N, CA, C and O atoms as a DFTB+ gen file, in Angstrom:
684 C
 N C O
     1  1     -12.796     -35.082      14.511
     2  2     -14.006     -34.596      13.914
     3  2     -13.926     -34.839      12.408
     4  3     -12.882     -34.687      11.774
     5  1     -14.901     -35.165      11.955
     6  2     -14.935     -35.722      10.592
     7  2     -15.867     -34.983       9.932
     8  3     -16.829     -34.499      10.527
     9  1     -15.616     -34.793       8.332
    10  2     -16.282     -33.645       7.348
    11  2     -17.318     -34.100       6.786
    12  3     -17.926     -34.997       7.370
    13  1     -17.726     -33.691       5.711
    14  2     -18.943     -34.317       4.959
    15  2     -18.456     -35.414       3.727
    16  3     -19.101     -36.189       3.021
    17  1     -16.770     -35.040       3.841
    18  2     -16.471     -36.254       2.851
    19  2     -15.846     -37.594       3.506
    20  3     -15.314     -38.602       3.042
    21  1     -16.267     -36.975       5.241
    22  2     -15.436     -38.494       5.568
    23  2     -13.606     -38.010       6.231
    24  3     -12.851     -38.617       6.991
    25  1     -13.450     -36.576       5.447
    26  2     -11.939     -36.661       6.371
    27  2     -11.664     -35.709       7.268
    28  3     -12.248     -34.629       7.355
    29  1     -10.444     -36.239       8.196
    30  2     -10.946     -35.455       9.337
    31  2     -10.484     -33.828       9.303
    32  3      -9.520     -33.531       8.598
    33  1     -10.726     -33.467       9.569
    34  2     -11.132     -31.892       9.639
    35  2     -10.427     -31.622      11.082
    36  3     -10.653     -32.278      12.099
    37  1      -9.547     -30.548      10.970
    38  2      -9.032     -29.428      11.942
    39  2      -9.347     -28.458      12.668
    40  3      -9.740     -27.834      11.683
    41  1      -9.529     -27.779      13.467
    42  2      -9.969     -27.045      14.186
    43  2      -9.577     -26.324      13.995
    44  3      -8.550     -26.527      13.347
    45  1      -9.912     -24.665      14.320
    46  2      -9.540     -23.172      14.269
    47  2      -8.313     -23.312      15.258
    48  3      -7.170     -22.887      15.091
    49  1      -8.803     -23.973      16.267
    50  2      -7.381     -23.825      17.346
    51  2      -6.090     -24.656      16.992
    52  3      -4.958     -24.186      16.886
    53  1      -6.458     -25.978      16.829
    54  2      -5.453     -26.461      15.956
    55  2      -4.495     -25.930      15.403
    56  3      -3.321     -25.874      15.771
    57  1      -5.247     -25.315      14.023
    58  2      -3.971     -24.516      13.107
    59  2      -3.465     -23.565      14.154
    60  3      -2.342     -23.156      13.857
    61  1      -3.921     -23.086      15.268
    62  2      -3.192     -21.368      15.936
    63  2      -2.265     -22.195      16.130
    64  3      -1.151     -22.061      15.624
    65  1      -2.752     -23.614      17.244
    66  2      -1.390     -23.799      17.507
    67  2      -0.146     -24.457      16.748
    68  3       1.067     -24.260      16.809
    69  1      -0.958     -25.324      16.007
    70  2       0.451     -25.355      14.190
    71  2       1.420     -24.645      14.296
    72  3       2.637     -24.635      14.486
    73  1       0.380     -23.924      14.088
    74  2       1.206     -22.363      13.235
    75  2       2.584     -21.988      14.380
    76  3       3.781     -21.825      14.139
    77  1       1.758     -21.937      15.774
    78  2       3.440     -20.884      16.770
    79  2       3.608     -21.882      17.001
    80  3       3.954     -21.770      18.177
    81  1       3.650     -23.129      16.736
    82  2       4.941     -24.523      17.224
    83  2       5.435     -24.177      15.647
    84  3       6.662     -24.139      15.547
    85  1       4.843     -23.969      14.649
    86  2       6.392     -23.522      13.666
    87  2       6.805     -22.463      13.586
    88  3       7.931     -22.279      13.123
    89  1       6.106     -21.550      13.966
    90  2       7.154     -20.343      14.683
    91  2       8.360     -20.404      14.963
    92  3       9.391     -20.005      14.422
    93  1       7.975     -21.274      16.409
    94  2       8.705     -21.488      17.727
    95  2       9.843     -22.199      17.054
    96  3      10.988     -21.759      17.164
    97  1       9.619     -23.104      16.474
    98  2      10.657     -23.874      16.404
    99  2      11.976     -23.398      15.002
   100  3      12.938     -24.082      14.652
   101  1      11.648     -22.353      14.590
   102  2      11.881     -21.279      13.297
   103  2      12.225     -22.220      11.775
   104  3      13.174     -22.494      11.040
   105  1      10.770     -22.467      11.906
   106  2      10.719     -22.785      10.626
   107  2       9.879     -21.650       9.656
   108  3       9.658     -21.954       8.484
   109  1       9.518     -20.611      10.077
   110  2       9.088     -19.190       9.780
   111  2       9.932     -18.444       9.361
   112  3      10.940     -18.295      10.052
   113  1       9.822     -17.800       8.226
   114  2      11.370     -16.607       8.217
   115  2      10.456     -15.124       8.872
   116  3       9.362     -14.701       8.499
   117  1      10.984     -14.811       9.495
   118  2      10.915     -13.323      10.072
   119  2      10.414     -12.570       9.062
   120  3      10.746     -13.049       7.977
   121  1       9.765     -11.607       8.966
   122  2       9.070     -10.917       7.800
   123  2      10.277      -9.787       7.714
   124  3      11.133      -9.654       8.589
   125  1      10.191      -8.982       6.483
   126  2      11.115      -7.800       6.235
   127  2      10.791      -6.981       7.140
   128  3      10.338      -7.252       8.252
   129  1      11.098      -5.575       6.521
   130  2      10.745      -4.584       6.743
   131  2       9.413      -4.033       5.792
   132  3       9.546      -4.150       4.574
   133  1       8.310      -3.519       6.247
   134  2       7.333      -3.041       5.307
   135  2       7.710      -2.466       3.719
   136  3       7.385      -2.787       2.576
   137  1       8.361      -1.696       4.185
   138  2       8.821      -0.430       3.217
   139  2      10.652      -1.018       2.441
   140  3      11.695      -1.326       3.016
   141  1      10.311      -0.949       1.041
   142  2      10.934      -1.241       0.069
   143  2      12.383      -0.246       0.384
   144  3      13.506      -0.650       0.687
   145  1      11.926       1.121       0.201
   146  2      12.698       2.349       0.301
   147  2      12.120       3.407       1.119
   148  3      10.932       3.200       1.370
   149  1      12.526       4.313       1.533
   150  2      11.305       5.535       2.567
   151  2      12.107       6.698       2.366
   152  3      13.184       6.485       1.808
   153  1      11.818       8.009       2.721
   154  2      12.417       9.359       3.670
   155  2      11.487       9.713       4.612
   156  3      10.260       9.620       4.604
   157  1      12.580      10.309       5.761
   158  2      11.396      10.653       6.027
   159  2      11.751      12.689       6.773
   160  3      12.657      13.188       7.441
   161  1      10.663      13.147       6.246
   162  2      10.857      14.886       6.427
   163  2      10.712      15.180       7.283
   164  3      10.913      14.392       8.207
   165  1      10.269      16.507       7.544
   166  2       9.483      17.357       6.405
   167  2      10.197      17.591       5.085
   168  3      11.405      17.411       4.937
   169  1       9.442      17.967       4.226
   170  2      10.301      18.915       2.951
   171  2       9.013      20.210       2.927
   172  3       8.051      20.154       3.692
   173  1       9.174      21.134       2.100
   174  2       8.432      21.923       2.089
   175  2       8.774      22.398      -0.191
   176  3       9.757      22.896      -0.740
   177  1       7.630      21.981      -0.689
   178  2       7.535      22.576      -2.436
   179  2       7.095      23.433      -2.442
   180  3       5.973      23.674      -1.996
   181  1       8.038      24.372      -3.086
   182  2       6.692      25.693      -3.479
   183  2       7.054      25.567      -5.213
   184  3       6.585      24.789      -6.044
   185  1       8.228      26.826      -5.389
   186  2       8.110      26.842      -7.067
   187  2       9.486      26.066      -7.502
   188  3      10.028      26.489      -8.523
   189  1      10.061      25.032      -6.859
   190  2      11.389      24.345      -7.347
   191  2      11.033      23.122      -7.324
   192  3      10.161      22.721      -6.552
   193  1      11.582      22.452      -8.065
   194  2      11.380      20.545      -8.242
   195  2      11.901      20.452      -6.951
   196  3      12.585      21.449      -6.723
   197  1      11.863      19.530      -5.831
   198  2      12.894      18.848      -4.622
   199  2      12.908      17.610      -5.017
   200  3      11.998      17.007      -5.586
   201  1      14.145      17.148      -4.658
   202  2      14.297      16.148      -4.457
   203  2      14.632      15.283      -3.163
   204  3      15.355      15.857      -2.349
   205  1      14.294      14.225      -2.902
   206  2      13.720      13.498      -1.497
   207  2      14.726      11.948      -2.015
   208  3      14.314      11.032      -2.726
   209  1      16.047      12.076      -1.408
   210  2      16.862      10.810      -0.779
   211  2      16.443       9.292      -0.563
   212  3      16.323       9.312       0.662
   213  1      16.152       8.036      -0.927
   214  2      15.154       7.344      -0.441
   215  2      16.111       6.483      -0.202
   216  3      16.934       6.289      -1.097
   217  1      16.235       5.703       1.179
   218  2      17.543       4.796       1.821
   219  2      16.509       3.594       1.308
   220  3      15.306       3.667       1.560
   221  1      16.887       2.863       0.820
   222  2      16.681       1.637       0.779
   223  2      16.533       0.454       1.301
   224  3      17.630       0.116       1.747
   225  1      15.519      -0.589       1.531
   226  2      16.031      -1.778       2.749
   227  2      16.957      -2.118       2.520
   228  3      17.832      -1.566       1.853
   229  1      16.960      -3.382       3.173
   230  2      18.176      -4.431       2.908
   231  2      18.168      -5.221       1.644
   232  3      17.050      -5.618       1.316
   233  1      18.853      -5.442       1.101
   234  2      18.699      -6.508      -0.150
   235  2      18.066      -7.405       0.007
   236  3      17.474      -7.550      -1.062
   237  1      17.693      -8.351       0.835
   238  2      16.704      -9.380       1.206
   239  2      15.667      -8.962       0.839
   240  3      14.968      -9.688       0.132
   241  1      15.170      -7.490       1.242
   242  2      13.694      -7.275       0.972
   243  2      13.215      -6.857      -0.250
   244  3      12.081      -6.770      -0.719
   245  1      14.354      -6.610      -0.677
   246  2      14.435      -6.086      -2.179
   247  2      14.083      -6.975      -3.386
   248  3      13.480      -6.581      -4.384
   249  1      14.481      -8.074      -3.195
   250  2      14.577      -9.381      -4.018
   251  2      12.690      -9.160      -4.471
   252  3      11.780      -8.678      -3.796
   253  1      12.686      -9.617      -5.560
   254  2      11.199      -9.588      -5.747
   255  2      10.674      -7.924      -6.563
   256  3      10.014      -7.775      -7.591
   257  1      11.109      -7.145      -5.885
   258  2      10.480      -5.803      -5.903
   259  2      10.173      -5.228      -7.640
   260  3       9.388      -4.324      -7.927
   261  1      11.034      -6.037      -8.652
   262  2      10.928      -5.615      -9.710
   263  2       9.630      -6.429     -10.812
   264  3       9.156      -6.121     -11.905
   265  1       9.397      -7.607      -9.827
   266  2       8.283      -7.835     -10.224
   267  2       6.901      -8.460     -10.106
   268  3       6.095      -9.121     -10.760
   269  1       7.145      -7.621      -8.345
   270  2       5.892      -7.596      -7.623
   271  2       5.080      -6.338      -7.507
   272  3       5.779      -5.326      -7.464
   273  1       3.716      -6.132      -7.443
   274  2       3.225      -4.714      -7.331
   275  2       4.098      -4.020      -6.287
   276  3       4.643      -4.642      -5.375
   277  1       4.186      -2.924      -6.435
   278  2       5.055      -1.431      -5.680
   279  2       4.047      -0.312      -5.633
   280  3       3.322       0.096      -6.541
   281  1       4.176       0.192      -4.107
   282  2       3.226       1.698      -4.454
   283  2       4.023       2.885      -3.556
   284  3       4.583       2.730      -2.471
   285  1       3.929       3.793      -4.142
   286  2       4.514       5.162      -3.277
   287  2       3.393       5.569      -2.465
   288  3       2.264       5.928      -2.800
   289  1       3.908       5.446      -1.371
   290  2       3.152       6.001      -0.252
   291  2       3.499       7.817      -0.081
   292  3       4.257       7.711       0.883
   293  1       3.448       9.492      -0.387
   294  2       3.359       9.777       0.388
   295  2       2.367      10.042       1.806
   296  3       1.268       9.501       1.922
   297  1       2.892      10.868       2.738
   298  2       2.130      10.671       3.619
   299  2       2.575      12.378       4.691
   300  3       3.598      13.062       4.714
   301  1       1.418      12.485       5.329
   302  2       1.643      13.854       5.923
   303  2       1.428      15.471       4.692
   304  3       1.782      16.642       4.828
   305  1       1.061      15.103       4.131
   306  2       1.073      15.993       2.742
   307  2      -0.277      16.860       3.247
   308  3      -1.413      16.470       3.515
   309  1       0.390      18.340       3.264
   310  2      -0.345      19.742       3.762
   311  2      -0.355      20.678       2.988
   312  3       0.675      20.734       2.317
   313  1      -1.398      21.787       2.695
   314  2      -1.062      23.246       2.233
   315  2      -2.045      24.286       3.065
   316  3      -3.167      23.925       3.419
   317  1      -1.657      25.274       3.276
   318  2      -2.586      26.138       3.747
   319  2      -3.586      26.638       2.790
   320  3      -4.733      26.750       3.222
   321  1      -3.398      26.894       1.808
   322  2      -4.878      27.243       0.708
   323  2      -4.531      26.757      -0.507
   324  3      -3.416      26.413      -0.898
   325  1      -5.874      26.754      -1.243
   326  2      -5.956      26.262      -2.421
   327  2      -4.941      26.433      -3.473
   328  3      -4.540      27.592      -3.576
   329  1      -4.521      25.736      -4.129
   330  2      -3.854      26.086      -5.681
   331  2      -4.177      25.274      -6.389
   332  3      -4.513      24.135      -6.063
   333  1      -4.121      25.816      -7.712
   334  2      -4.130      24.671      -9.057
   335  2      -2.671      24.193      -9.455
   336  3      -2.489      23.658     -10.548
   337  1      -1.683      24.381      -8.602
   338  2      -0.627      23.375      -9.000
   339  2      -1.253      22.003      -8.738
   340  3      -2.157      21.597      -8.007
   341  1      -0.144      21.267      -9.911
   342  2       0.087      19.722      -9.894
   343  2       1.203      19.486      -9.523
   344  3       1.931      20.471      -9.399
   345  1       1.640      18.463      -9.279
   346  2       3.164      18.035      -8.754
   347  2       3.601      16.967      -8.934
   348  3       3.550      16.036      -8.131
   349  1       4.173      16.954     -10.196
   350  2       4.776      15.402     -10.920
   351  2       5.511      14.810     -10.170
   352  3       6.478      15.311      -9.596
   353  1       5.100      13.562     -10.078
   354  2       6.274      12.459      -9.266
   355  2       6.884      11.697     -10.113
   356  3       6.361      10.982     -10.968
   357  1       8.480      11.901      -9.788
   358  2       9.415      10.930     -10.406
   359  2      10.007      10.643      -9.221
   360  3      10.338      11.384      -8.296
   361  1      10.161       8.664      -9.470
   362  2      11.255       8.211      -8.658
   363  2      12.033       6.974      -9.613
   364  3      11.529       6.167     -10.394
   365  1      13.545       7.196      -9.185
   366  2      14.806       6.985      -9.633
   367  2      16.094       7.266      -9.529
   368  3      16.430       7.410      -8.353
   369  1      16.931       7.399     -10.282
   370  2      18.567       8.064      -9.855
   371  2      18.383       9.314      -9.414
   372  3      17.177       9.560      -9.385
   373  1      18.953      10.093      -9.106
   374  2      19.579      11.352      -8.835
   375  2      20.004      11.757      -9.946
   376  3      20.644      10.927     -10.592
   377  1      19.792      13.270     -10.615
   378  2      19.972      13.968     -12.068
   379  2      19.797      14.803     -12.111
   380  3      19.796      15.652     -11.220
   381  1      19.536      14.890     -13.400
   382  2      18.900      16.061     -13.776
   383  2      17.268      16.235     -13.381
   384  3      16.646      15.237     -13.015
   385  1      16.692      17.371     -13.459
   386  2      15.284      17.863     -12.676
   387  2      14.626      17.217     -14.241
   388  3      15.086      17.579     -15.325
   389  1      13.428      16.164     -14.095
   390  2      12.373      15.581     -14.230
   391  2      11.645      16.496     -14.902
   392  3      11.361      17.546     -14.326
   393  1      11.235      16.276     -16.174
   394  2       9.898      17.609     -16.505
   395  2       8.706      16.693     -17.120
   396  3       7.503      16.935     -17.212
   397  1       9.353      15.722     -17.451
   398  2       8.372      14.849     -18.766
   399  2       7.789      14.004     -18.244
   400  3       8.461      13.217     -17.577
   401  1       6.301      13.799     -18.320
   402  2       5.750      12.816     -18.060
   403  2       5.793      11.282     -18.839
   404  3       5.316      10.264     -18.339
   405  1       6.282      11.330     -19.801
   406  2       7.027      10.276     -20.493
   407  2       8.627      10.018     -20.082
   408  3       9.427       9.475     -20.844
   409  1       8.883      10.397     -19.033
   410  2       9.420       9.990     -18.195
   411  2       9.895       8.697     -17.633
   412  3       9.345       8.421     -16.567
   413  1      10.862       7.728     -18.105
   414  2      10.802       6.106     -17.563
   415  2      10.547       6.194     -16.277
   416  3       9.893       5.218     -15.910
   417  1      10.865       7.217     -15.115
   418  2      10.880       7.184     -14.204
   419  2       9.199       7.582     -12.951
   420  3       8.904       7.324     -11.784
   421  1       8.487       8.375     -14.222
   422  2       7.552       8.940     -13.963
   423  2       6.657       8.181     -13.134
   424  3       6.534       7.019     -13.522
   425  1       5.956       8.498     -12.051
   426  2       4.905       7.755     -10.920
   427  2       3.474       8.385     -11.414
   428  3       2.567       7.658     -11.818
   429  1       3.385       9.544     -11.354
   430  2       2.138      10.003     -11.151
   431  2       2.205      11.796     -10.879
   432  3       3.252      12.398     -10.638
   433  1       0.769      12.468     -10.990
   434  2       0.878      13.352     -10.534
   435  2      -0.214      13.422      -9.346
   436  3      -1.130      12.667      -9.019
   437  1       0.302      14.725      -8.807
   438  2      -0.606      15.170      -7.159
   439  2      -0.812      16.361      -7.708
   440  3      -0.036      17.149      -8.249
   441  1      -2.566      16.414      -7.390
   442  2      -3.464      17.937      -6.913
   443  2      -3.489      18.015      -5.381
   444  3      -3.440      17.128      -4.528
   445  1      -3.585      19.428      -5.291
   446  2      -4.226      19.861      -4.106
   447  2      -5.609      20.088      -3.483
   448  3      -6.037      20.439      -2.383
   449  1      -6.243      19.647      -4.951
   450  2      -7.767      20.185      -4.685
   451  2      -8.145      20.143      -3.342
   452  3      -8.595      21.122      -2.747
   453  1      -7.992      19.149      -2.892
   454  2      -8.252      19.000      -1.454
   455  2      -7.778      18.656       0.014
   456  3      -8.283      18.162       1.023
   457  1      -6.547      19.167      -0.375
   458  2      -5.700      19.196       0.527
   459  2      -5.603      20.530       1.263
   460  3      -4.967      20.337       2.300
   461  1      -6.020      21.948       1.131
   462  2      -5.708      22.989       1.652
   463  2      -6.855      22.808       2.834
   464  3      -8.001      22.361       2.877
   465  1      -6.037      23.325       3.655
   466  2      -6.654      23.670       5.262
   467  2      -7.160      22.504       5.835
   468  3      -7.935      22.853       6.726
   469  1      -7.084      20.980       5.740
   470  2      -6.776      20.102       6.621
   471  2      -5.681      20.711       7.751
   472  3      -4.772      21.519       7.564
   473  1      -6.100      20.024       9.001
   474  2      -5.599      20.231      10.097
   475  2      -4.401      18.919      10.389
   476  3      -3.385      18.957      11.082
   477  1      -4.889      17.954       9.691
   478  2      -3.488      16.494       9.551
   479  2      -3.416      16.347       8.526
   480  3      -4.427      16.336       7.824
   481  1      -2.522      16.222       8.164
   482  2      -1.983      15.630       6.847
   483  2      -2.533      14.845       6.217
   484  3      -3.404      14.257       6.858
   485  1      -2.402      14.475       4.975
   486  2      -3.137      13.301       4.230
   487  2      -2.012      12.613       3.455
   488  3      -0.854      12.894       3.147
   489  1      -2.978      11.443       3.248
   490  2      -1.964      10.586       2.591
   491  2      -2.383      10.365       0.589
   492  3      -3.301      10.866      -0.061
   493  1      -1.385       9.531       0.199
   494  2      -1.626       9.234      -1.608
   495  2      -1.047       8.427      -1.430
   496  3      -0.126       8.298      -0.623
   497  1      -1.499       7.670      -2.200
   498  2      -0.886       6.044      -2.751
   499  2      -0.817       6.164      -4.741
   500  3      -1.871       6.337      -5.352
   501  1       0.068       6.084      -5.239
   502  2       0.376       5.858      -6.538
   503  2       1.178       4.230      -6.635
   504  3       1.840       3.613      -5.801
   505  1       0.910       4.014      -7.559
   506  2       1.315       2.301      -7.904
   507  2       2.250       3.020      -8.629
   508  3       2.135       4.157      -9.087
   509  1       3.855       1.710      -8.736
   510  2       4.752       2.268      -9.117
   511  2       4.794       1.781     -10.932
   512  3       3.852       1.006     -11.098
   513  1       5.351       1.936     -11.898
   514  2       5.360       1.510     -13.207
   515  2       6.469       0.310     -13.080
   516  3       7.180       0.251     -12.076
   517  1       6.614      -0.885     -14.414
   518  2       7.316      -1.543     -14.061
   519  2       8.830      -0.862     -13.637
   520  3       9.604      -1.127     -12.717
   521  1       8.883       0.173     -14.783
   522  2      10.566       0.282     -15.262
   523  2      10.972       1.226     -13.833
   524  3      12.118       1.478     -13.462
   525  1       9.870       1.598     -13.255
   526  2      10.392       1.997     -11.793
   527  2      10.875       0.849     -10.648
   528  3      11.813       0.728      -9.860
   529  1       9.732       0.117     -11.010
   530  2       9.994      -0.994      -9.536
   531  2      11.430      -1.696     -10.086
   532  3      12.224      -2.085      -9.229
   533  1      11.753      -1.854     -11.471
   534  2      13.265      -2.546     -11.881
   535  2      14.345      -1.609     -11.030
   536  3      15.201      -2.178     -10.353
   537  1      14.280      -0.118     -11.085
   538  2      15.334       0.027     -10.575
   539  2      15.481      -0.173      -9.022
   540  3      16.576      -0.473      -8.547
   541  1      14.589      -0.037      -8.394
   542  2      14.715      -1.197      -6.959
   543  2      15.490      -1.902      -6.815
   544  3      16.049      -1.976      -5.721
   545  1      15.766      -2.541      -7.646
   546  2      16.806      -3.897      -7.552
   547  2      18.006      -3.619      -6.582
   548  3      18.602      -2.551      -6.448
   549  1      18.218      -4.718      -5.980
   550  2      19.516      -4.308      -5.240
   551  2      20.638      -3.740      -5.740
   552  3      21.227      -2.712      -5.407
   553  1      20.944      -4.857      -6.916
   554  2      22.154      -5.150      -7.333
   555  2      22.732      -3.821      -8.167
   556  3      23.943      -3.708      -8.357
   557  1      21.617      -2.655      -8.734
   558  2      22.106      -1.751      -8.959
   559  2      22.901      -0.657      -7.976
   560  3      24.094      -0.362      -8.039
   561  1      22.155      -0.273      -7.289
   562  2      23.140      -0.101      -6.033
   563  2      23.539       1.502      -6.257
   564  3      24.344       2.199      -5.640
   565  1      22.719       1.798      -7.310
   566  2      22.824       3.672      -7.024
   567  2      21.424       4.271      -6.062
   568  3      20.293       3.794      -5.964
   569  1      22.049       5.534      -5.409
   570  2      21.075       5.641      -4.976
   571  2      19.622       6.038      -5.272
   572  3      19.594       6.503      -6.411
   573  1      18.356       6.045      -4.688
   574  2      16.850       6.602      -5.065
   575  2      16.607       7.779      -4.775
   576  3      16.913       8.279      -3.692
   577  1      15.890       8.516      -5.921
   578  2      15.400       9.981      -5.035
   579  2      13.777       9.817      -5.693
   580  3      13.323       9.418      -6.766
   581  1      13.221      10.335      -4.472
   582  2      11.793      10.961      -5.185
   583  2      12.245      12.432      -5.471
   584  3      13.079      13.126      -4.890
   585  1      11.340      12.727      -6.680
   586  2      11.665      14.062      -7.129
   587  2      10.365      14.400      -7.378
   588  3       9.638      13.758      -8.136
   589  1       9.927      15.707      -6.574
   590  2       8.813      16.495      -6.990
   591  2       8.821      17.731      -7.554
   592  3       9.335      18.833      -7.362
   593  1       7.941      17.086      -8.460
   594  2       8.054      18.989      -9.870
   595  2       6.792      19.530      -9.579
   596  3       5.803      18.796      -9.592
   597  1       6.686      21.036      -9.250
   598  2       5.737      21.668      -9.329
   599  2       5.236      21.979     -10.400
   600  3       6.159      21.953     -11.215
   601  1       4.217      22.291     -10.944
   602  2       3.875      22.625     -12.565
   603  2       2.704      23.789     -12.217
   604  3       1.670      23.436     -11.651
   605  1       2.870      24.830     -12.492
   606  2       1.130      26.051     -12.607
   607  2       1.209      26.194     -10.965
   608  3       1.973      25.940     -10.033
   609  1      -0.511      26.959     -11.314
   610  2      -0.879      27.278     -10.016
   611  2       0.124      27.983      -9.289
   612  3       1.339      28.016      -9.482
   613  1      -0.816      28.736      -8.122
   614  2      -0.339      30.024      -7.181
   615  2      -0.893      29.326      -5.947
   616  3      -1.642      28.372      -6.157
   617  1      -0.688      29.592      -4.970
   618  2      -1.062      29.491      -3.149
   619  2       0.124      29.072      -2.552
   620  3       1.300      29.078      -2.916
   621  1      -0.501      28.682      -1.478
   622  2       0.143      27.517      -0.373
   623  2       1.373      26.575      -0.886
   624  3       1.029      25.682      -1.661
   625  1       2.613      26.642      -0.595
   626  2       3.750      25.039      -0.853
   627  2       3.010      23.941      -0.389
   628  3       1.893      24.009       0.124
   629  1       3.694      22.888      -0.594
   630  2       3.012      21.441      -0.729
   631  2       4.018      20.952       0.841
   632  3       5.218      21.203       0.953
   633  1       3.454      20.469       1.558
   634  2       4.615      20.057       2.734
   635  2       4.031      18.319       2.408
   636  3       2.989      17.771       2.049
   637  1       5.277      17.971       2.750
   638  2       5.543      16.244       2.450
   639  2       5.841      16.207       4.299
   640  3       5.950      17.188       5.034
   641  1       5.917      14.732       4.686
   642  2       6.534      14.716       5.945
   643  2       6.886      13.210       5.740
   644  3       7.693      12.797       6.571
   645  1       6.354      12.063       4.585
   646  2       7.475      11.408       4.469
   647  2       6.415      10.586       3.355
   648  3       5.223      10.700       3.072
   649  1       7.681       9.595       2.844
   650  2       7.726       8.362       1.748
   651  2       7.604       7.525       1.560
   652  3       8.557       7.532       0.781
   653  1       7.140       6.187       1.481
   654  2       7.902       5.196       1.175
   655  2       7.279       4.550       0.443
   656  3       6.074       4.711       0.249
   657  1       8.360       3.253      -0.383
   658  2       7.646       2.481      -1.702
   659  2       7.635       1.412      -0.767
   660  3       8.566       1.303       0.031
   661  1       6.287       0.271      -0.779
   662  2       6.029      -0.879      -0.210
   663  2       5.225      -1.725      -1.315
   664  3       4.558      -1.291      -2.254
   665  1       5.448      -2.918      -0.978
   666  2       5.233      -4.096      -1.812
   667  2       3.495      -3.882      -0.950
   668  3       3.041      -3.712       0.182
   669  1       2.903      -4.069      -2.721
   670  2       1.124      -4.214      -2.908
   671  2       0.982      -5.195      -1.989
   672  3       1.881      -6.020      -1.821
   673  1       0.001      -5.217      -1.385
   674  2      -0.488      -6.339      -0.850
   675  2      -1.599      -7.092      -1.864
   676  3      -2.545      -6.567      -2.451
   677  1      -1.207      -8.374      -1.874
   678  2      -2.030      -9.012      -2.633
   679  2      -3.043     -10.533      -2.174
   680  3      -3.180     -11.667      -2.634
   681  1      -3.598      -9.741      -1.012
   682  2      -4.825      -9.950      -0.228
   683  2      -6.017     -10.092      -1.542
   684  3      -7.205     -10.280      -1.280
């Protein structure tokens, strides 16, 4: 089949089958794992910073991570009633408890505004900063924690049920 300039032109089916004869024949590399780093809970915040363990992939998947988009996924995130707490996110080494939002490590903060009395959990996506996604790197090789600081506000703890940092899609 020929185009409007004269060359020939491929079919939709064509490329499918391209594509799984190079599959098949593994000229494809296997994709990673989604998730950069993860935990996964419950945890439960009320008035203490926690900190949340984050295992890391494999170094393969890692490669890249410091300077490709990164976003923190949590996910499952509940309260039974309203509060005006916020809840600073830092992710990085293991330390001392996080207060500063000038913070190298600093992600973002979480309201509850609208999280009390959902019946499922909800999710947040924060994009990570560079000097966060650097420590990703394999080759450093200490471990990750997310660390959540409560700040103000009275009600309900914050329940997490899990984490993870995954490479942006850049669709």
């Amino acid at each position: 089949m020929r185009g409007p300039r004269g060359r020939r032109r491929t079919t939709p089916l064509l490329g499918l089958a391209l594509a799984l004869t190079a599959g098949a024949c593994g000229t494809r590399a296997e994709p990673g794992p989604a998730w950069l780093a993860r935990w996964n809970g419950p945890a439960t915040v009320s008035a203490q910073a926690v900190e949340l363990p984050l295992e890391r992939a494999a170094p393969e998947a890692l490669r890249g991570a410091a300077t490709e988009p990164v976003t923190l996924v949590l996910t499952g995130l509940k309260a039974e009633t309203p509060s005006g707490a916020t809840y600073n996110l830092f992710v990085g080494p293991s330390g001392p408890v996080r207060a500063a939002t000038g913070d190298p490590g600093y992600v973002g903060a979480l309201s509850l505004y609208d999280l009390a009395g959902r019946s499922e959990g909800a999710d947040r996506v924060f994009p990570l900063p560079p000097q966060v996604r650097a420590a990703l790197s394999a080759e450093s090789g200490r471990p990750l924690v997310l660390t959540i600081v409560p700040r103000g506000g009275d009600g309900s703890p914050l329940v997490v049920t899990g984490a993870r940092l995954v490479r942006q899609s850049q669709d």
